[in-house]
Coordinates of C-alpha atoms in Angstrom, one line a residue:
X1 CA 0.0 0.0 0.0
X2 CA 1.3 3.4 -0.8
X3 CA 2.6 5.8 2.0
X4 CA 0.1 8.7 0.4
X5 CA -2.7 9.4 2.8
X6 CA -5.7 7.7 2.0
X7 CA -9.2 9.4 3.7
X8 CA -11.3 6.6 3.1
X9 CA -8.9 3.9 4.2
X10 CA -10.0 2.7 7.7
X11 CA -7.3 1.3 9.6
X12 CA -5.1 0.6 7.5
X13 CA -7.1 -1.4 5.3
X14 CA -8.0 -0.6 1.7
X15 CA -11.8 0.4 0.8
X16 CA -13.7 -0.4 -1.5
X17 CA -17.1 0.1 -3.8
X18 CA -19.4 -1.4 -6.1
X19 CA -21.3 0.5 -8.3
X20 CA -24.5 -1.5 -9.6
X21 CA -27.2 -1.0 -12.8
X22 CA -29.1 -3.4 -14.3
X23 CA -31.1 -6.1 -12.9
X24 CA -31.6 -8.8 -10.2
X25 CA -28.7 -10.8 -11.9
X26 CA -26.3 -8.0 -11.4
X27 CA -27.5 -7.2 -8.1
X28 CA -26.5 -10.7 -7.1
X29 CA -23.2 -10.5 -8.6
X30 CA -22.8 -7.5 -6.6
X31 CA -23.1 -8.8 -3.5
X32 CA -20.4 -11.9 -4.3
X33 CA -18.2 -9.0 -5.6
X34 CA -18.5 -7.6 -2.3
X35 CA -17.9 -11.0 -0.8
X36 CA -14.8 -11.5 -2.4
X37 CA -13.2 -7.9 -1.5
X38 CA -13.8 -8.5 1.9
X39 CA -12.8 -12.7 1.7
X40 CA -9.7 -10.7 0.3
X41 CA -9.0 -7.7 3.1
X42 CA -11.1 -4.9 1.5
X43 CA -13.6 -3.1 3.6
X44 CA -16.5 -1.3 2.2
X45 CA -15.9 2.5 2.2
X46 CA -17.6 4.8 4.2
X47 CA -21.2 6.0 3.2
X48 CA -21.2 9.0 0.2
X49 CA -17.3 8.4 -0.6
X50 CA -18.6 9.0 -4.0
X51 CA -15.3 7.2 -5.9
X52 CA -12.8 8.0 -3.1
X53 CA -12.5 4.7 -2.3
X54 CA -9.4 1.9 -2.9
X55 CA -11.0 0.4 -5.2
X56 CA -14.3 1.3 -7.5
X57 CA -16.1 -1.6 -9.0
X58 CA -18.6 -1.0 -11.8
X59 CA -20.9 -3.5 -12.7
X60 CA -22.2 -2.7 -16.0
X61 CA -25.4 -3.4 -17.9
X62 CA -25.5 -3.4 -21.7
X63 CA -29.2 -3.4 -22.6
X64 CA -29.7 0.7 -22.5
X65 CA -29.2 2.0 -25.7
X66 CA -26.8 4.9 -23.7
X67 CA -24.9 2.1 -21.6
X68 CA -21.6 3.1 -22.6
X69 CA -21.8 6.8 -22.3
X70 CA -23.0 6.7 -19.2
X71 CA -19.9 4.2 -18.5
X72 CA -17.4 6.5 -19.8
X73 CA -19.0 9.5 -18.3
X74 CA -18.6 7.7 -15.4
X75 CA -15.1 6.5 -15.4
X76 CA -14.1 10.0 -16.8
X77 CA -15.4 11.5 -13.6
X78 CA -12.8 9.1 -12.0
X79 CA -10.0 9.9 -13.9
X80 CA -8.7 12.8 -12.3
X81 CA -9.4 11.0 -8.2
X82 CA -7.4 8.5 -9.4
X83 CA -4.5 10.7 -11.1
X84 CA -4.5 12.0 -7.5
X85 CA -4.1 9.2 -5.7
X86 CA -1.4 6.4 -6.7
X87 CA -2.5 3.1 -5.8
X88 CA -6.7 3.1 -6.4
X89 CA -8.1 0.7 -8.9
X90 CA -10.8 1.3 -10.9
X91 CA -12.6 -2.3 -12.3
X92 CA -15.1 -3.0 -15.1
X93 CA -17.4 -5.8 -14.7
X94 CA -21.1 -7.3 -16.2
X95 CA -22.2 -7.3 -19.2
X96 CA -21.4 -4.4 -20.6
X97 CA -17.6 -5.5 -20.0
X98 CA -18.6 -9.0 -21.7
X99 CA -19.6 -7.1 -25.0
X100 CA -16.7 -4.4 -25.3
X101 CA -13.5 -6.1 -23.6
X102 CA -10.9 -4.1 -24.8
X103 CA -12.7 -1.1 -26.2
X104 CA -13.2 -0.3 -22.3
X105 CA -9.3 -0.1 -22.0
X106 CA -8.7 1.6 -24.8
X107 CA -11.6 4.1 -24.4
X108 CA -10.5 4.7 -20.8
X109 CA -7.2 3.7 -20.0
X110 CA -6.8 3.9 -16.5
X111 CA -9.1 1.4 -15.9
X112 CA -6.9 -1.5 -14.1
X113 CA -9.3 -4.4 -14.7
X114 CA -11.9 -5.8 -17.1
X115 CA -13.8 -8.6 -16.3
X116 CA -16.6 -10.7 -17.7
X117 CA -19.8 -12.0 -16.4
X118 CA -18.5 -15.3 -16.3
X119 CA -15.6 -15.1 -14.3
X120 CA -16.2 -12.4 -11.4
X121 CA -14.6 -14.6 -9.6
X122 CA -11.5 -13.8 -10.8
X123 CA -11.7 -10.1 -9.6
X124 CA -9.1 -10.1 -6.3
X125 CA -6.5 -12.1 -8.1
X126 CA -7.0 -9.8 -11.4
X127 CA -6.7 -6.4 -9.3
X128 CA -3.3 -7.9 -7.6
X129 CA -2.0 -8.5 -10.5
X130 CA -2.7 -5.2 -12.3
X131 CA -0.9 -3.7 -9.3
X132 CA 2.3 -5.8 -9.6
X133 CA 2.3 -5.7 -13.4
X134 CA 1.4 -1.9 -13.3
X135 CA -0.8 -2.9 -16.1
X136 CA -4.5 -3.1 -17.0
X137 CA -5.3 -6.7 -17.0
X138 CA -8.4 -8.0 -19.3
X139 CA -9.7 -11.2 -19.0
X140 CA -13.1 -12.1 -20.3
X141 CA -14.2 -16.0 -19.8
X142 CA -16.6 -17.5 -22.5
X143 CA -18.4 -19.9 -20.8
X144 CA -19.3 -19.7 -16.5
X145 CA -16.1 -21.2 -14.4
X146 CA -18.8 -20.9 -10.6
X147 CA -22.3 -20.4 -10.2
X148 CA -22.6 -16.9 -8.4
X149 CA -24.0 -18.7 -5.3
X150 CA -21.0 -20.5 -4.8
X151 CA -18.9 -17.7 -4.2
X152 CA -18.1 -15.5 -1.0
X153 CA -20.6 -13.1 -0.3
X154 CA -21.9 -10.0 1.7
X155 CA -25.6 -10.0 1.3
X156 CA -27.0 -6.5 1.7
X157 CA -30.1 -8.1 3.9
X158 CA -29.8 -9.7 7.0
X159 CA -33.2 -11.3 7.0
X160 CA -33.4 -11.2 3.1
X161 CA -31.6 -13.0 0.5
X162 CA -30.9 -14.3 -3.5
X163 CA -30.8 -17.6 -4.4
X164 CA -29.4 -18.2 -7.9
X165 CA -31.1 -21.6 -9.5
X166 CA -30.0 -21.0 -12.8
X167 CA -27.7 -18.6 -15.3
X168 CA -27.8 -18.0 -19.2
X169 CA -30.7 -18.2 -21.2
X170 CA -31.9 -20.2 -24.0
X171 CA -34.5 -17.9 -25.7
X172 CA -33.6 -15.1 -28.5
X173 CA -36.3 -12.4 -28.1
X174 CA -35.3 -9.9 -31.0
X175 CA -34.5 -7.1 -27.9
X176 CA -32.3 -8.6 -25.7
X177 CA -29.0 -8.9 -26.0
X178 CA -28.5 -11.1 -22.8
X179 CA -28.5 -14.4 -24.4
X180 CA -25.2 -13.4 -26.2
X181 CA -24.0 -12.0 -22.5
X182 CA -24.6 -14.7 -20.1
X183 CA -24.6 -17.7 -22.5
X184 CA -27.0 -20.6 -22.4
X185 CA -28.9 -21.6 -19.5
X186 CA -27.4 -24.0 -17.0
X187 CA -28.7 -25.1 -14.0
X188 CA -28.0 -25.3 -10.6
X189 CA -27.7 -29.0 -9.0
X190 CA -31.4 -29.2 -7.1
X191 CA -29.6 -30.1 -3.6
X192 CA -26.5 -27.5 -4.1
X193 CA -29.9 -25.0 -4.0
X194 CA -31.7 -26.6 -1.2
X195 CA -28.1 -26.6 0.8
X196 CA -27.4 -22.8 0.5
X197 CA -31.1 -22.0 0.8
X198 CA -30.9 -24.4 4.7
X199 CA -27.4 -22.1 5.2
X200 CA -29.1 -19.3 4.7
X201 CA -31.7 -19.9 7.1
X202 CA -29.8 -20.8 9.7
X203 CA -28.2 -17.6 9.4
X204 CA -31.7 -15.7 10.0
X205 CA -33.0 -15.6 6.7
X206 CA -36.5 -16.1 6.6
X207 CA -37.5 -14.6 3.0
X208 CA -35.2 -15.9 -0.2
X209 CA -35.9 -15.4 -3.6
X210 CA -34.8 -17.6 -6.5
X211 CA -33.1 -16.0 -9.0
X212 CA -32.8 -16.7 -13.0
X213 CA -32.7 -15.2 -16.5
X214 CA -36.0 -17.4 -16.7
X215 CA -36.4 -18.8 -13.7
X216 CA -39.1 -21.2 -14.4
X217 CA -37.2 -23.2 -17.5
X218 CA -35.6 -24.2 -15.0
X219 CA -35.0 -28.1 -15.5
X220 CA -34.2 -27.7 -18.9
X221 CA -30.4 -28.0 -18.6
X222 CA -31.1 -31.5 -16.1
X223 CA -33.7 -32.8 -18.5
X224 CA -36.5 -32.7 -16.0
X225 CA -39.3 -30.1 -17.0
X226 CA -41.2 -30.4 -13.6
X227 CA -37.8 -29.6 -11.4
X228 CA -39.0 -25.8 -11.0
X229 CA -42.2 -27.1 -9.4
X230 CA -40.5 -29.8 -7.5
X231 CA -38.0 -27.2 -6.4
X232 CA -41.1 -24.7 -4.8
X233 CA -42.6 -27.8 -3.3
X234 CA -38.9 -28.2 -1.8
X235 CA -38.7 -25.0 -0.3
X236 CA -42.0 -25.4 1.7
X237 CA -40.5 -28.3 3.6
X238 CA -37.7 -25.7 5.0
X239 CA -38.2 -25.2 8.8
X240 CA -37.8 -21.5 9.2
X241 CA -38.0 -20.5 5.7
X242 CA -41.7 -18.0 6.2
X243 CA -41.3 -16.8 2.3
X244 CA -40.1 -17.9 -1.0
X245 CA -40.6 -15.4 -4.5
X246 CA -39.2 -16.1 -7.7
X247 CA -38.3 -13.7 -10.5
X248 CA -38.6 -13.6 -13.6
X249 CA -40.5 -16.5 -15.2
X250 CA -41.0 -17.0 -18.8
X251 CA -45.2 -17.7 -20.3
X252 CA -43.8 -20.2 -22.5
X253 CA -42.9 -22.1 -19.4
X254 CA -45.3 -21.9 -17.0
X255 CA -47.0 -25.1 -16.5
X256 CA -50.0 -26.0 -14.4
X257 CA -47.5 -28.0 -11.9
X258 CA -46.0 -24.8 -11.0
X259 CA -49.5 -23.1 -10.2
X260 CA -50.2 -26.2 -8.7
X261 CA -47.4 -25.8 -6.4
X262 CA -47.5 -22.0 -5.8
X263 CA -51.1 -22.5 -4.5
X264 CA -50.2 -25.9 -2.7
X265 CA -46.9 -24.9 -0.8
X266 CA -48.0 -22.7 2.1
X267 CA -44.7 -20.5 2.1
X268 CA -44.6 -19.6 -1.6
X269 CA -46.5 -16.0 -1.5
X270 CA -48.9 -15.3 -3.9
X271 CA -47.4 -13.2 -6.0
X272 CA -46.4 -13.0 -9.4
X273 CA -44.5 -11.0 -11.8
X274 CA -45.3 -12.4 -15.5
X275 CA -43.9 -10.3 -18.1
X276 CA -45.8 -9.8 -21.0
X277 CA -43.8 -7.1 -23.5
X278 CA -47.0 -6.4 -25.6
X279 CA -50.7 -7.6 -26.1
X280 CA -50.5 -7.9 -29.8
X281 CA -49.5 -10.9 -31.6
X282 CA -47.8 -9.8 -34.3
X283 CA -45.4 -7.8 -32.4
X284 CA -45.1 -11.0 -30.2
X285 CA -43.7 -12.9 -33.1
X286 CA -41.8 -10.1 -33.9
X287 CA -39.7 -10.0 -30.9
X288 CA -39.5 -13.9 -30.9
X289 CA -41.7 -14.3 -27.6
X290 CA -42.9 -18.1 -27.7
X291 CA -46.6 -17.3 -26.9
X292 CA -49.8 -15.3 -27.7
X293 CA -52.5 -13.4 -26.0
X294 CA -54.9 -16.0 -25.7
X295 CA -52.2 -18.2 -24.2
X296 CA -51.1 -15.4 -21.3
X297 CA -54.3 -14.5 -19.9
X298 CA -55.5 -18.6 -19.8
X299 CA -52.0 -18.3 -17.7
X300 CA -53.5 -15.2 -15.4
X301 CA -57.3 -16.9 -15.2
X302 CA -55.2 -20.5 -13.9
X303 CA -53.4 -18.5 -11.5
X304 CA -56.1 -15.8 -10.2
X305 CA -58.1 -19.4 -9.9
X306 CA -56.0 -21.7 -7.9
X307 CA -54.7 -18.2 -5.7
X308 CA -57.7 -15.8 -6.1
X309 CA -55.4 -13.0 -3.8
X310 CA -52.7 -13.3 -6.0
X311 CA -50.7 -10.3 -7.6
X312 CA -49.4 -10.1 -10.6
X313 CA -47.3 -7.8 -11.9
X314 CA -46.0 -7.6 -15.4
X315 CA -43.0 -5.4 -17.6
X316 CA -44.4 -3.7 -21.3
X317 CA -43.0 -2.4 -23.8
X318 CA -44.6 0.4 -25.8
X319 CA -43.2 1.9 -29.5
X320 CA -41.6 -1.8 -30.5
X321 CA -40.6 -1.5 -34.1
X322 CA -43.6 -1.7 -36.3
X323 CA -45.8 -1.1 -33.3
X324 CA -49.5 0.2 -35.1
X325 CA -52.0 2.0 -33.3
X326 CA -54.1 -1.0 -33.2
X327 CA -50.9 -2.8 -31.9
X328 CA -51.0 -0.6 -29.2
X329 CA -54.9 -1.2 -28.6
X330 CA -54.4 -4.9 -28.1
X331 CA -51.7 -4.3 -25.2
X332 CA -54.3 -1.8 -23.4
X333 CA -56.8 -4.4 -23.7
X334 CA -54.2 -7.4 -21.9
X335 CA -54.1 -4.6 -19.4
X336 CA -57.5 -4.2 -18.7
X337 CA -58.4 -8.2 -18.6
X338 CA -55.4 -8.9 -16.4
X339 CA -55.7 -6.4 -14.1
X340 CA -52.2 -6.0 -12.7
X341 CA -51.0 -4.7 -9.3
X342 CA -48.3 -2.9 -10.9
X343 CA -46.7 -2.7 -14.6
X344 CA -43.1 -1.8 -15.1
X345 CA -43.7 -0.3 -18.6
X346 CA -41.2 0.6 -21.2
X347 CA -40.1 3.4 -23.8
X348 CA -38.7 0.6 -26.1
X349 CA -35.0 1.7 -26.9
X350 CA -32.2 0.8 -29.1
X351 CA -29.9 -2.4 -28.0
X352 CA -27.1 -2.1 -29.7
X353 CA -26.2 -5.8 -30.5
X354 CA -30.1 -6.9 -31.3
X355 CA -32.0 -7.9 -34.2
X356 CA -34.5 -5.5 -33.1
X357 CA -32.2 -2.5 -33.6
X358 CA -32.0 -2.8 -37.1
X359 CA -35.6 -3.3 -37.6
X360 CA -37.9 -1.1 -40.1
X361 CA -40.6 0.8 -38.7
X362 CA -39.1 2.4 -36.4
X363 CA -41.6 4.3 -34.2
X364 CA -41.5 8.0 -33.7
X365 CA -40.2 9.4 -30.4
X366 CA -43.4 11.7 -29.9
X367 CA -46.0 8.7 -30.5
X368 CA -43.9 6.3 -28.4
X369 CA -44.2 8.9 -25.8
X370 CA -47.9 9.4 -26.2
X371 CA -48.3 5.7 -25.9
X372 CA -46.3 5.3 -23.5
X373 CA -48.2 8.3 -21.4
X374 CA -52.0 6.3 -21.4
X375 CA -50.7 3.0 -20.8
X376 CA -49.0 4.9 -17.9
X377 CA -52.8 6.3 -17.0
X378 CA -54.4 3.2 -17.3
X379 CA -52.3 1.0 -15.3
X380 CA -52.2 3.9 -12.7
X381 CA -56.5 3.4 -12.6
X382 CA -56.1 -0.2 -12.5
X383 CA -53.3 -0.5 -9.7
X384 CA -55.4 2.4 -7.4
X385 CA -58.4 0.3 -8.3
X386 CA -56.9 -2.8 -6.9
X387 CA -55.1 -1.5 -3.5
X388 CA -58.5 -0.1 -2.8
X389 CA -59.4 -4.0 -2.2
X390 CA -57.3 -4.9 0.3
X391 CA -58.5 -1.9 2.2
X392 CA -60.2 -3.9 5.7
X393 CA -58.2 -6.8 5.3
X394 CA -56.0 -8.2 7.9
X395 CA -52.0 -8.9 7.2
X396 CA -49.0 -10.0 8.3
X397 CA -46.0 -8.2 7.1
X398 CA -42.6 -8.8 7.3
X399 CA -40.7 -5.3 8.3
X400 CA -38.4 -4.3 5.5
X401 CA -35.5 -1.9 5.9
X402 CA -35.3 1.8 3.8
X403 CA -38.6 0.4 2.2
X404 CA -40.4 3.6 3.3
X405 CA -38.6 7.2 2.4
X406 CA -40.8 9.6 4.6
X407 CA -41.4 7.0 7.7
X408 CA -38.9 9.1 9.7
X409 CA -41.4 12.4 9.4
X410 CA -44.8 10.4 9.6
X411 CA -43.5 8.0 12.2
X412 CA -44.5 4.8 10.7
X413 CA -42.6 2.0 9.5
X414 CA -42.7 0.0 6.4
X415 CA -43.1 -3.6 5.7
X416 CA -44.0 -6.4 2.7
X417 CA -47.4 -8.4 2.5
X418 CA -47.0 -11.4 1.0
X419 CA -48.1 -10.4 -2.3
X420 CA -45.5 -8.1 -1.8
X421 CA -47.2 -4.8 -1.9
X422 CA -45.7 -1.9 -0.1
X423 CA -47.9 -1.0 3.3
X424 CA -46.9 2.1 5.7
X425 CA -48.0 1.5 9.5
X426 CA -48.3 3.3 12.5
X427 CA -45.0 2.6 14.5
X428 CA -45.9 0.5 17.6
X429 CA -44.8 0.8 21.4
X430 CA -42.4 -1.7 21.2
X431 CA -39.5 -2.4 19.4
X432 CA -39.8 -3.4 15.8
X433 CA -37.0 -4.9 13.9
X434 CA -36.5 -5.3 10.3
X435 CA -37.6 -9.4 9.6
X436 CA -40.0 -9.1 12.4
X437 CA -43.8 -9.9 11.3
X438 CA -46.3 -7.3 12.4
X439 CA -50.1 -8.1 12.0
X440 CA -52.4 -4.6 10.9
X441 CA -55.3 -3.7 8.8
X442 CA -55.3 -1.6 5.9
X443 CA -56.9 1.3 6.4
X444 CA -56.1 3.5 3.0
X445 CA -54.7 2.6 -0.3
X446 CA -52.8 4.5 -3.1
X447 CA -51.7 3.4 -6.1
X448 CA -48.3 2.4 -5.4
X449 CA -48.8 1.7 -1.3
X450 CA -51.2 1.1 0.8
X451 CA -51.6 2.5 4.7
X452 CA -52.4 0.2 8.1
X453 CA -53.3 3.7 10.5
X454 CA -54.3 2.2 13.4
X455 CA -52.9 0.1 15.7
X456 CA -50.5 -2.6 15.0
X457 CA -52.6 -5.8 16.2
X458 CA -49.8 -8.1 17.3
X459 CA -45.6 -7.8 17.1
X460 CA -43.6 -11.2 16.7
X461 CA -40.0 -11.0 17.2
X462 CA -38.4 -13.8 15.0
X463 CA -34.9 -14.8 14.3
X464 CA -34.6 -12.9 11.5
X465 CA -34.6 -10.0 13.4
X466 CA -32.1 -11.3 16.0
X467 CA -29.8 -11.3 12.8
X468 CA -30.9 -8.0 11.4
X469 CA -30.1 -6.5 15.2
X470 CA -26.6 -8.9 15.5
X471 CA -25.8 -7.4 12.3
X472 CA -26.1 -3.9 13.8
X473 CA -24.6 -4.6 16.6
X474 CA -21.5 -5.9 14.9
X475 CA -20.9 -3.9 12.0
X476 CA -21.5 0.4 12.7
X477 CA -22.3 2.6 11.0
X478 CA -24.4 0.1 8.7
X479 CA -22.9 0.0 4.9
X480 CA -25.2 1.3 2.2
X481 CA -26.8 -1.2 -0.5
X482 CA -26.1 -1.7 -3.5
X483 CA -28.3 0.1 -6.1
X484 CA -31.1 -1.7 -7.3
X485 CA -31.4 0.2 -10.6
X486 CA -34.5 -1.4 -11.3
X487 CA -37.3 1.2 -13.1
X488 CA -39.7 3.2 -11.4
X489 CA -43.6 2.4 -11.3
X490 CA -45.9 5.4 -12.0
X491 CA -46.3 8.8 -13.8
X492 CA -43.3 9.2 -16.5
X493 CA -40.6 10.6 -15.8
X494 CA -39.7 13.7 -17.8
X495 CA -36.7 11.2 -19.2
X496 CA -37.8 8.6 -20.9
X497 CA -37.9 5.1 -19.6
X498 CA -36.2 2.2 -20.6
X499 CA -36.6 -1.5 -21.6
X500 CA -35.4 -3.9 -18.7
X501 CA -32.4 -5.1 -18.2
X502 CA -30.1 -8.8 -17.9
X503 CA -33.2 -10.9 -19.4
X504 CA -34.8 -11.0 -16.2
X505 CA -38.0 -10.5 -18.2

C-alpha cells in the first residue's frame, strides 16, 4: 500500500465500492463481488465516498441504448481521483464489459481491470496483478467457471436473500442482448440450491428469492421439465423458511405444476410477476416471444383461480418497431383483462447488438411517448383500483428496511405483504425490527402503497430480526446497499424510460 494518505482507508485497510445498474442478476453478482473484497481484506468505504474509495467496481449493464456513455462519463469522472491518488483501482465488470472487452481499455485507460460476467470470480486475483504488473489486465471468460451462489458473499439483507437456481438463457427475443452476454442456460444442482437456501436460514433468513434469467425453465439444462415445481414444493418443507418469490418466469414455461405448487406450498407468496412485453401478436412474433395473448391470460385466469389473492405484476413495452395504433390497442386491452397490481412499462430503446435494432418501422419518439403516457394512465387506474381492495383486510407483514422514504417524518414503519405490496404503519410501542412480522389492517390505499393507520394488532419477534439486530450490533455505522437500478412504477418521468435489463423478463 502506498505511503500517500488515504481518507477513506480505515485502519489501514483498503476500501472499496461497487457500483450497480441493471437487474436482479447483477444485483447478485454485486453482492459476491463484495464477498470476495472482503474474503480478500477490502472493507466497504464509508457511506457518500462518491469514488474515493481503494477500489471502485462498476458493474455494468449493456441493454440501455446509452450504456456506454453513461460508462465513460462515469469512469471519466474518475479519472482525475485516481491521477490524485497512486495506488486506487478502478474495475469494469457485467455485461457491458462481456460485450466491449478491450474497447473499455482503450476508451478509458486507467481502468486497471476488465472482467466478464462469467468469471467475477476472478476479480481479487485480477486487481493484484494489475498492481504488480502496473498494467490493465483484461480477461473475459466464455463460458461460466462458478455459479454466483457459490462464491463468497456480503448480502445487503440480513433477513433477506438471493438464491441463484440457474444462469444463461436459451431464448432469442429480438431485444435482448443477454442471451449473447450470459450464455445458455445452466442449471444449478437441485440439492446444491436446497443446501445454501438451509445455510441461509440458519443464518436468520427467513425470505429468499430464487433468482434466473427465466427462472421457471428451470430443469431444462437437467432434463427434467417439472424440477421448478419440485424445487417450490422443496422450499415449503424448510423449517424457518416463512417466504419464497421467484423472478422472472417466462409464459412459455409456465406449467399448471408450477401453479399447482405455488397454490399448494404454504410458504410460496402469492405473487407474481409475469412479463408480457405487448398484447399484440404480431409484435409478439416479432420480438420472438414463444406465446400469444390467448395463451397469457389462460396463464393469469389459472393463476387468479388456484390463488384468487394473487398479484401479478408484469414489464411492457410500448413503441416496439412496427408497433401500429391497433398494436398498441391490443396491449391496453391485456391490461385491462389482467388487471395487474403494478406494470413496469417501457419506452422501447435501441440495444445495440439486437436484431431489433435494425428493424424497419421504427416508431417516432413523440408517438412512443404518447403511448407510453395512457398506458401509464391506465395502469395507474387499474393499480389504485386494486389497492383499494385490500382496504379492511388483515396482514402479516414482514418489516423491511429503507422500504419507506418519509417514515422518519410520519413515524410509521414499512413492511411487505405477502403479495408483496408496499404498506406504511403506525410505528408500535415496542420495538420493531427489520424481519420481524407485524399483523395490521389496511386502512387506506394508493396506487403504489397502501396505509395500516391504526394500531398494530400483534408484534412477533423472530430470528430474522435477531440477525438483522446482531448485524447492527456488529458492523456500525451500517454500509449502504447496493443500487437496485431497477425502473420506477408510475407517472413518467420527464426522461424517458427504458426496456429492462439482464433478461430478467
Amino acid at each position: 500500500m502506498s505511503s500517500i494518505d488515504r481518507s477513506q482507508s480505515v485502519g489501514g485497510t483498503r476500501t472499496y465500492e461497487v457500483r450497480t445498474y441493471g437487474c436482479q442478476m447483477n444485483v447478485h453478482d454485486s453482492e459476491r463481488l463484495a464477498g470476495l473484497l472482503e474474503d480478500a481484506g477490502y472493507v466497504r468505504a464509508p457511506e457518500g465516498s462518491d469514488g474515493d474509495a481503494d477500489v471502485v467496481v462498476f458493474n455494468t449493464c449493456a441493454v440501455r441504448e446509452n450504456a456506454d456513455n453513461k460508462l465513460y462519463g462515469n469512469l471519466g469522472h474518475l479519472a482525475p481521483k485516481k491521477a490524485s491518488r497512486p495506488g486506487m483501482q478502478i474495475a469494469v465488470g457485467g455485461c457491458l464489459a462481456q460485450k466491449d472487452r478491450d474497447t473499455i481499455v482503450k476508451r478509458a485507460p486507467w481502468v486497471d481491470v476488465v472482467f466478464g460476467t462469467h468469471n467475477i470470480g476472478k476479480l481479487p486475483v485480477l486487481l493484484e496483478r494489475a498492481r504488480v504488473q502496473e498494467e490493465a489486465q483484461v480477461e473475459i471468460a466464455e463460458s461460466l467457471e462458478a455459479f454466483p451462489s457459490t462464491l463468497p458473499t456480503r448480502r445487503e439483507s440480513a433477513y433477506a436473500a438471493w438464491v441463484s437456481i440457474s444462469v444463461g438463457c436459451n431464448n432469442t427475443c429480438t431485444f435482448c442482448i443477454v442471451p449473447a452476454l450470459r450464455g445458455k442456460e445452466k442449471d444449478r444442482r437441485p440439492g446444491d440450491i436446497l443446501a445454501e437456501i438451509e445455510a441461509l436460514v440458519a443464518e436468520g433468513v427467513s425470505e429468499i428469492t430464487l433468482l434466473g434469467q427465466n427462472v421457471n425453465a428451470y430443469g431444462s439444462d437437467i432434463g427434467d421439465r417439472e424440477a421448478f415445481s419440485k424445487l417450490l414444493r422443496a422450499c415449503g418443507k424448510i423449517d424457518g423458511l416463512e417466504r419464497v418469490r421467484f423472478t422472472s418466469p417466462h409464459p412459455r414455461d409456465f406449467t399448471d405444476d408450477v401453479i399447482a405448487a405455488m397454490a399448494e406450498t404454504p410458504n410460496v407468496m402469492p405473487q407474481l410477476h409475469m412479463p408480457l412485453q405487448s398484447g399484440s401478436d404480431t409484435i409478439l412474433k416479432a420480438m420472438r416471444r414463444s406465446y400469444r395473448q390467448e395463451r397469457y391470460l389462460g396463464i393469469i385466469e389459472k393463476v387468479r383461480a388456484a390463488i384468487p389473492h394473487a398479484a401479478i405484476s408484469t414489464d411492457i413495452i410500448v413503441g416496439f418497431p412496427g408497433e401500429t395504433e391497433e398494436d398498441f390497442e391490443q396491449t391496453l386491452h391485456v391490461v385491462r383483462e389482467a388487471r395487474f397490481a403494478q406494470a413496469f412499462t417501457f419506452q422501447y430503446s435501441k440495444r445495440p447488438g439486437t436484431p431489433a435494432a435494425e428493424m424497419d418501422g421504427q416508431i417516432p419518439k413523440k408517438v412512443v411517448q404518447e403511448r407510453y403516457e395512457r398506458l401509464v394512465a391506465l395502469q395507474e387506474e387499474i393499480s389504485w383500483e386494486e389497492n383499494k381492495k385490500q382496504v379492511g383486510r388483515t396482514l402479516e407483514l414482514m418489516v423491511a428496511e429503507g422500504e419507506g422514504r418519509k417514515d422518519d417524518t410520519t413515524h410509521r414503519l414499512s413492511g411487505r405483504a405477502p403479495d408483496n405490496r408496499l404498506v406504511h404503519f403506525t410505528k408500535p410501542e415496542q420495538e420493531v425490527r427489520p424481519g420481524d412480522v407485524v399483523t395490521v389492517e389496511i386502512t387506506y390505499a394508493a396506487p403504489h402503497h397502501l396505509l395500516a393507520e391504526g394500531t398494530v394488532l400483534d408484534v412477533r419477534r423472530t430470528r430474522a430480526g435477531d440477525a438483522w439486530e446482531k448485524r447492527n450490533a456488529e458492523k456500525a455505522p451500517q454500509p449502504t446497499g447496493v443500487m437496485l437500478g431497477l425502473p420506477k412504477i408510475g407517472a413518467p418521468d420527464p426522461v424517458p424510460a427504458v426496456t429492462s435489463g439482464c433478461g430478467c423478463d
